[in-house]
């Protein structure tokens, strides 16, 4: 096919006031479905006010759809590929499409995600369902107008649930340091705890806390997969948070469960989750995981299953944890208290860490501990957390179940 002649450089199309003209690189990605435009990709137009609706155009004038402008590390989020309006009917349709993707959810579960942002063509907007309550979480204050319309659409889609909250989360790359706020859009505004059910087990969540509600529903399928594999085992749950893996392990027959987290507050919530299910909480240890692992190694304490699901970064008086560079150290410390044949169940949500880099760090940790690891299962979030392939950033989740065995001794000679 003939390449079109280049446009004369002397006559660039002028951007209308509500237009952003983007470079060829961004044009290519937008055409493939990637919904973000970075500030360095904007050639002309603006700068619009955050929250303003803009038309996106390629250098040659090609229409690339309608977006919501932002300021900071993202210049615009594209919502539709044509020039149509971003009105109530549009958001009702998008939320309806998201709901249709989620008709096959697990039974006995009323905690799930209705809208998963970019992967449901609603960039920067998540909708979580906590029983009768809904939480709409926005990645940026520029999306407040969109958030209200999505909330209305979600309420209409699911019937008449309880309270609808609008929460905001701050991306660390966000240069705009406004305070994250949560407010009520509909229903009772009093922040309160809600008991939800996941796979038949009960957990208490605080919807008003937005993304910190207290249960990570993107781990539900992994808890489901693990359910038949806890029976009779000694389980160590590191970075245990509110204890969802611990509760599930105990409910499915674990002989012993030890949960470790820096935060006394999260462990108090873990205890409450055990109570809600009529289960013995086992040992709850408020401490830096590295300290606990070191003590258990010295005491000769051993486990059959170790769950390790750390955040990207944390700091305690015992030191700093950085997911980017500390996984080998963590894996080695875990493997020194795991019995041969036991399972290391490692999860990382760091989008910047590729599966290859994750595997490399785990392998290095295994070598340090004189062990070998074999991947038995790789988990992904469920149908309510789809990851669009045209948006690589959505594929952050790694959940690896690995059997650990001692390194075979080199044969003599
Ligand atoms: C991503 S959450 C873990 C989620 C959990 N696995 C679940 O499924 O609910 C991370 C947790 O790690 C805890 N944490 C962070 N740094 C820690 C450290 N050095 N030692 C122990 N806990 C830590 C935080 O308090 C938080 O509860």
PDB file of C-alpha atoms and ligand atoms in Angstrom, residues 214-216 218-219 223 237-246 260-264 266-267 285-292 307-316 318-321 347 349, ligand 1:
ATOM      1  CA  UNK A 214     -10.296  -4.417  53.604  1.00  0.00           C
ATOM      2  CA  UNK A 215     -10.743  -7.222  51.064  1.00  0.00           C
ATOM      3  CA  UNK A 216      -8.835  -7.583  47.791  1.00  0.00           C
ATOM      4  CA  UNK A 218      -8.739  -9.578  42.722  1.00  0.00           C
ATOM      5  CA  UNK A 219      -7.406 -12.416  44.949  1.00  0.00           C
ATOM      6  CA  UNK A 223      -8.295 -18.148  47.299  1.00  0.00           C
ATOM      7  CA  UNK A 237       0.472 -15.867  55.962  1.00  0.00           C
ATOM      8  CA  UNK A 238       2.913 -12.961  55.622  1.00  0.00           C
ATOM      9  CA  UNK A 239       1.703  -9.391  54.956  1.00  0.00           C
ATOM     10  CA  UNK A 240      -1.611 -10.880  56.095  1.00  0.00           C
ATOM     11  CA  UNK A 241      -3.611  -7.614  56.062  1.00  0.00           C
ATOM     12  CA  UNK A 242      -7.188  -8.348  57.239  1.00  0.00           C
ATOM     13  CA  UNK A 243      -6.528 -12.068  57.030  1.00  0.00           C
ATOM     14  CA  UNK A 244      -8.541 -13.148  53.982  1.00  0.00           C
ATOM     15  CA  UNK A 245      -6.062 -15.923  53.058  1.00  0.00           C
ATOM     16  CA  UNK A 246      -5.754 -16.951  56.717  1.00  0.00           C
ATOM     17  CA  UNK A 260       1.879 -11.640  60.321  1.00  0.00           C
ATOM     18  CA  UNK A 261       1.337  -7.960  59.534  1.00  0.00           C
ATOM     19  CA  UNK A 262       2.972  -4.728  60.642  1.00  0.00           C
ATOM     20  CA  UNK A 263      -0.390  -3.223  61.488  1.00  0.00           C
ATOM     21  CA  UNK A 264      -2.174  -4.022  64.760  1.00  0.00           C
ATOM     22  CA  UNK A 266      -5.360  -4.826  60.280  1.00  0.00           C
ATOM     23  CA  UNK A 267      -4.774  -7.794  62.566  1.00  0.00           C
ATOM     24  CA  UNK A 285       1.700 -11.399  65.048  1.00  0.00           C
ATOM     25  CA  UNK A 286       2.077  -7.620  64.655  1.00  0.00           C
ATOM     26  CA  UNK A 287       5.652  -7.349  63.421  1.00  0.00           C
ATOM     27  CA  UNK A 288       7.855  -6.805  60.406  1.00  0.00           C
ATOM     28  CA  UNK A 289       7.775 -10.060  58.390  1.00  0.00           C
ATOM     29  CA  UNK A 290      11.556 -10.232  58.096  1.00  0.00           C
ATOM     30  CA  UNK A 291      11.893 -10.215  61.886  1.00  0.00           C
ATOM     31  CA  UNK A 292       9.319 -12.993  62.251  1.00  0.00           C
ATOM     32  CA  UNK A 307       1.580 -17.032  51.502  1.00  0.00           C
ATOM     33  CA  UNK A 308       3.568 -13.903  50.763  1.00  0.00           C
ATOM     34  CA  UNK A 309       1.701 -10.955  49.256  1.00  0.00           C
ATOM     35  CA  UNK A 310       3.606  -7.745  50.069  1.00  0.00           C
ATOM     36  CA  UNK A 311       2.828  -4.185  48.978  1.00  0.00           C
ATOM     37  CA  UNK A 312       5.123  -2.413  46.499  1.00  0.00           C
ATOM     38  CA  UNK A 313       6.832  -0.429  49.221  1.00  0.00           C
ATOM     39  CA  UNK A 314       6.747  -0.187  52.998  1.00  0.00           C
ATOM     40  CA  UNK A 315       8.838   1.105  55.827  1.00  0.00           C
ATOM     41  CA  UNK A 316       9.102  -0.074  59.404  1.00  0.00           C
ATOM     42  CA  UNK A 318      13.110  -2.964  61.007  1.00  0.00           C
ATOM     43  CA  UNK A 319      13.875  -1.536  57.576  1.00  0.00           C
ATOM     44  CA  UNK A 320      12.493  -0.681  54.187  1.00  0.00           C
ATOM     45  CA  UNK A 321      10.808  -3.109  51.803  1.00  0.00           C
ATOM     46  CA  UNK A 347       1.947 -12.634  44.863  1.00  0.00           C
ATOM     47  CA  UNK A 349       0.951  -6.479  42.171  1.00  0.00           C
TER      48      UNK A 349
HETATM   49  C1  LIG B   1      -1.144  -5.926  49.783  1.00  0.00           C
HETATM   50  S1  LIG B   1      -1.570  -6.051  51.479  1.00  0.00           S
HETATM   51  C2  LIG B   1      -1.666  -7.806  51.615  1.00  0.00           C
HETATM   52  C3  LIG B   1      -2.988  -8.358  51.127  1.00  0.00           C
HETATM   53  C4  LIG B   1      -3.368  -9.694  51.723  1.00  0.00           C
HETATM   54  N1  LIG B   1      -2.468 -10.741  51.271  1.00  0.00           N
HETATM   55  C5  LIG B   1      -4.798 -10.040  51.385  1.00  0.00           C
HETATM   56  O1  LIG B   1      -5.045 -10.853  50.473  1.00  0.00           O
HETATM   57  O2  LIG B   1      -5.683  -9.475  52.021  1.00  0.00           O
HETATM   58  C6  LIG B   1      -0.046  -5.607  52.247  1.00  0.00           C
HETATM   59  C7  LIG B   1       0.002  -5.708  53.785  1.00  0.00           C
HETATM   60  O3  LIG B   1       1.362  -5.755  54.150  1.00  0.00           O
HETATM   61  C8  LIG B   1       1.534  -5.122  55.394  1.00  0.00           C
HETATM   62  N2  LIG B   1       2.973  -4.823  55.516  1.00  0.00           N
HETATM   63  C9  LIG B   1       3.697  -3.927  54.797  1.00  0.00           C
HETATM   64  N3  LIG B   1       5.012  -4.036  55.097  1.00  0.00           N
HETATM   65  C10 LIG B   1       5.135  -5.029  56.009  1.00  0.00           C
HETATM   66  C11 LIG B   1       6.236  -5.617  56.672  1.00  0.00           C
HETATM   67  N4  LIG B   1       7.476  -5.215  56.451  1.00  0.00           N
HETATM   68  N5  LIG B   1       5.995  -6.638  57.527  1.00  0.00           N
HETATM   69  C12 LIG B   1       4.726  -7.050  57.766  1.00  0.00           C
HETATM   70  N6  LIG B   1       3.636  -6.527  57.155  1.00  0.00           N
HETATM   71  C13 LIG B   1       3.832  -5.536  56.277  1.00  0.00           C
HETATM   72  C14 LIG B   1       0.595  -3.940  55.345  1.00  0.00           C
HETATM   73  O4  LIG B   1       0.235  -3.526  56.657  1.00  0.00           O
HETATM   74  C15 LIG B   1      -0.589  -4.553  54.564  1.00  0.00           C
HETATM   75  O5  LIG B   1      -1.567  -5.050  55.431  1.00  0.00           O
END
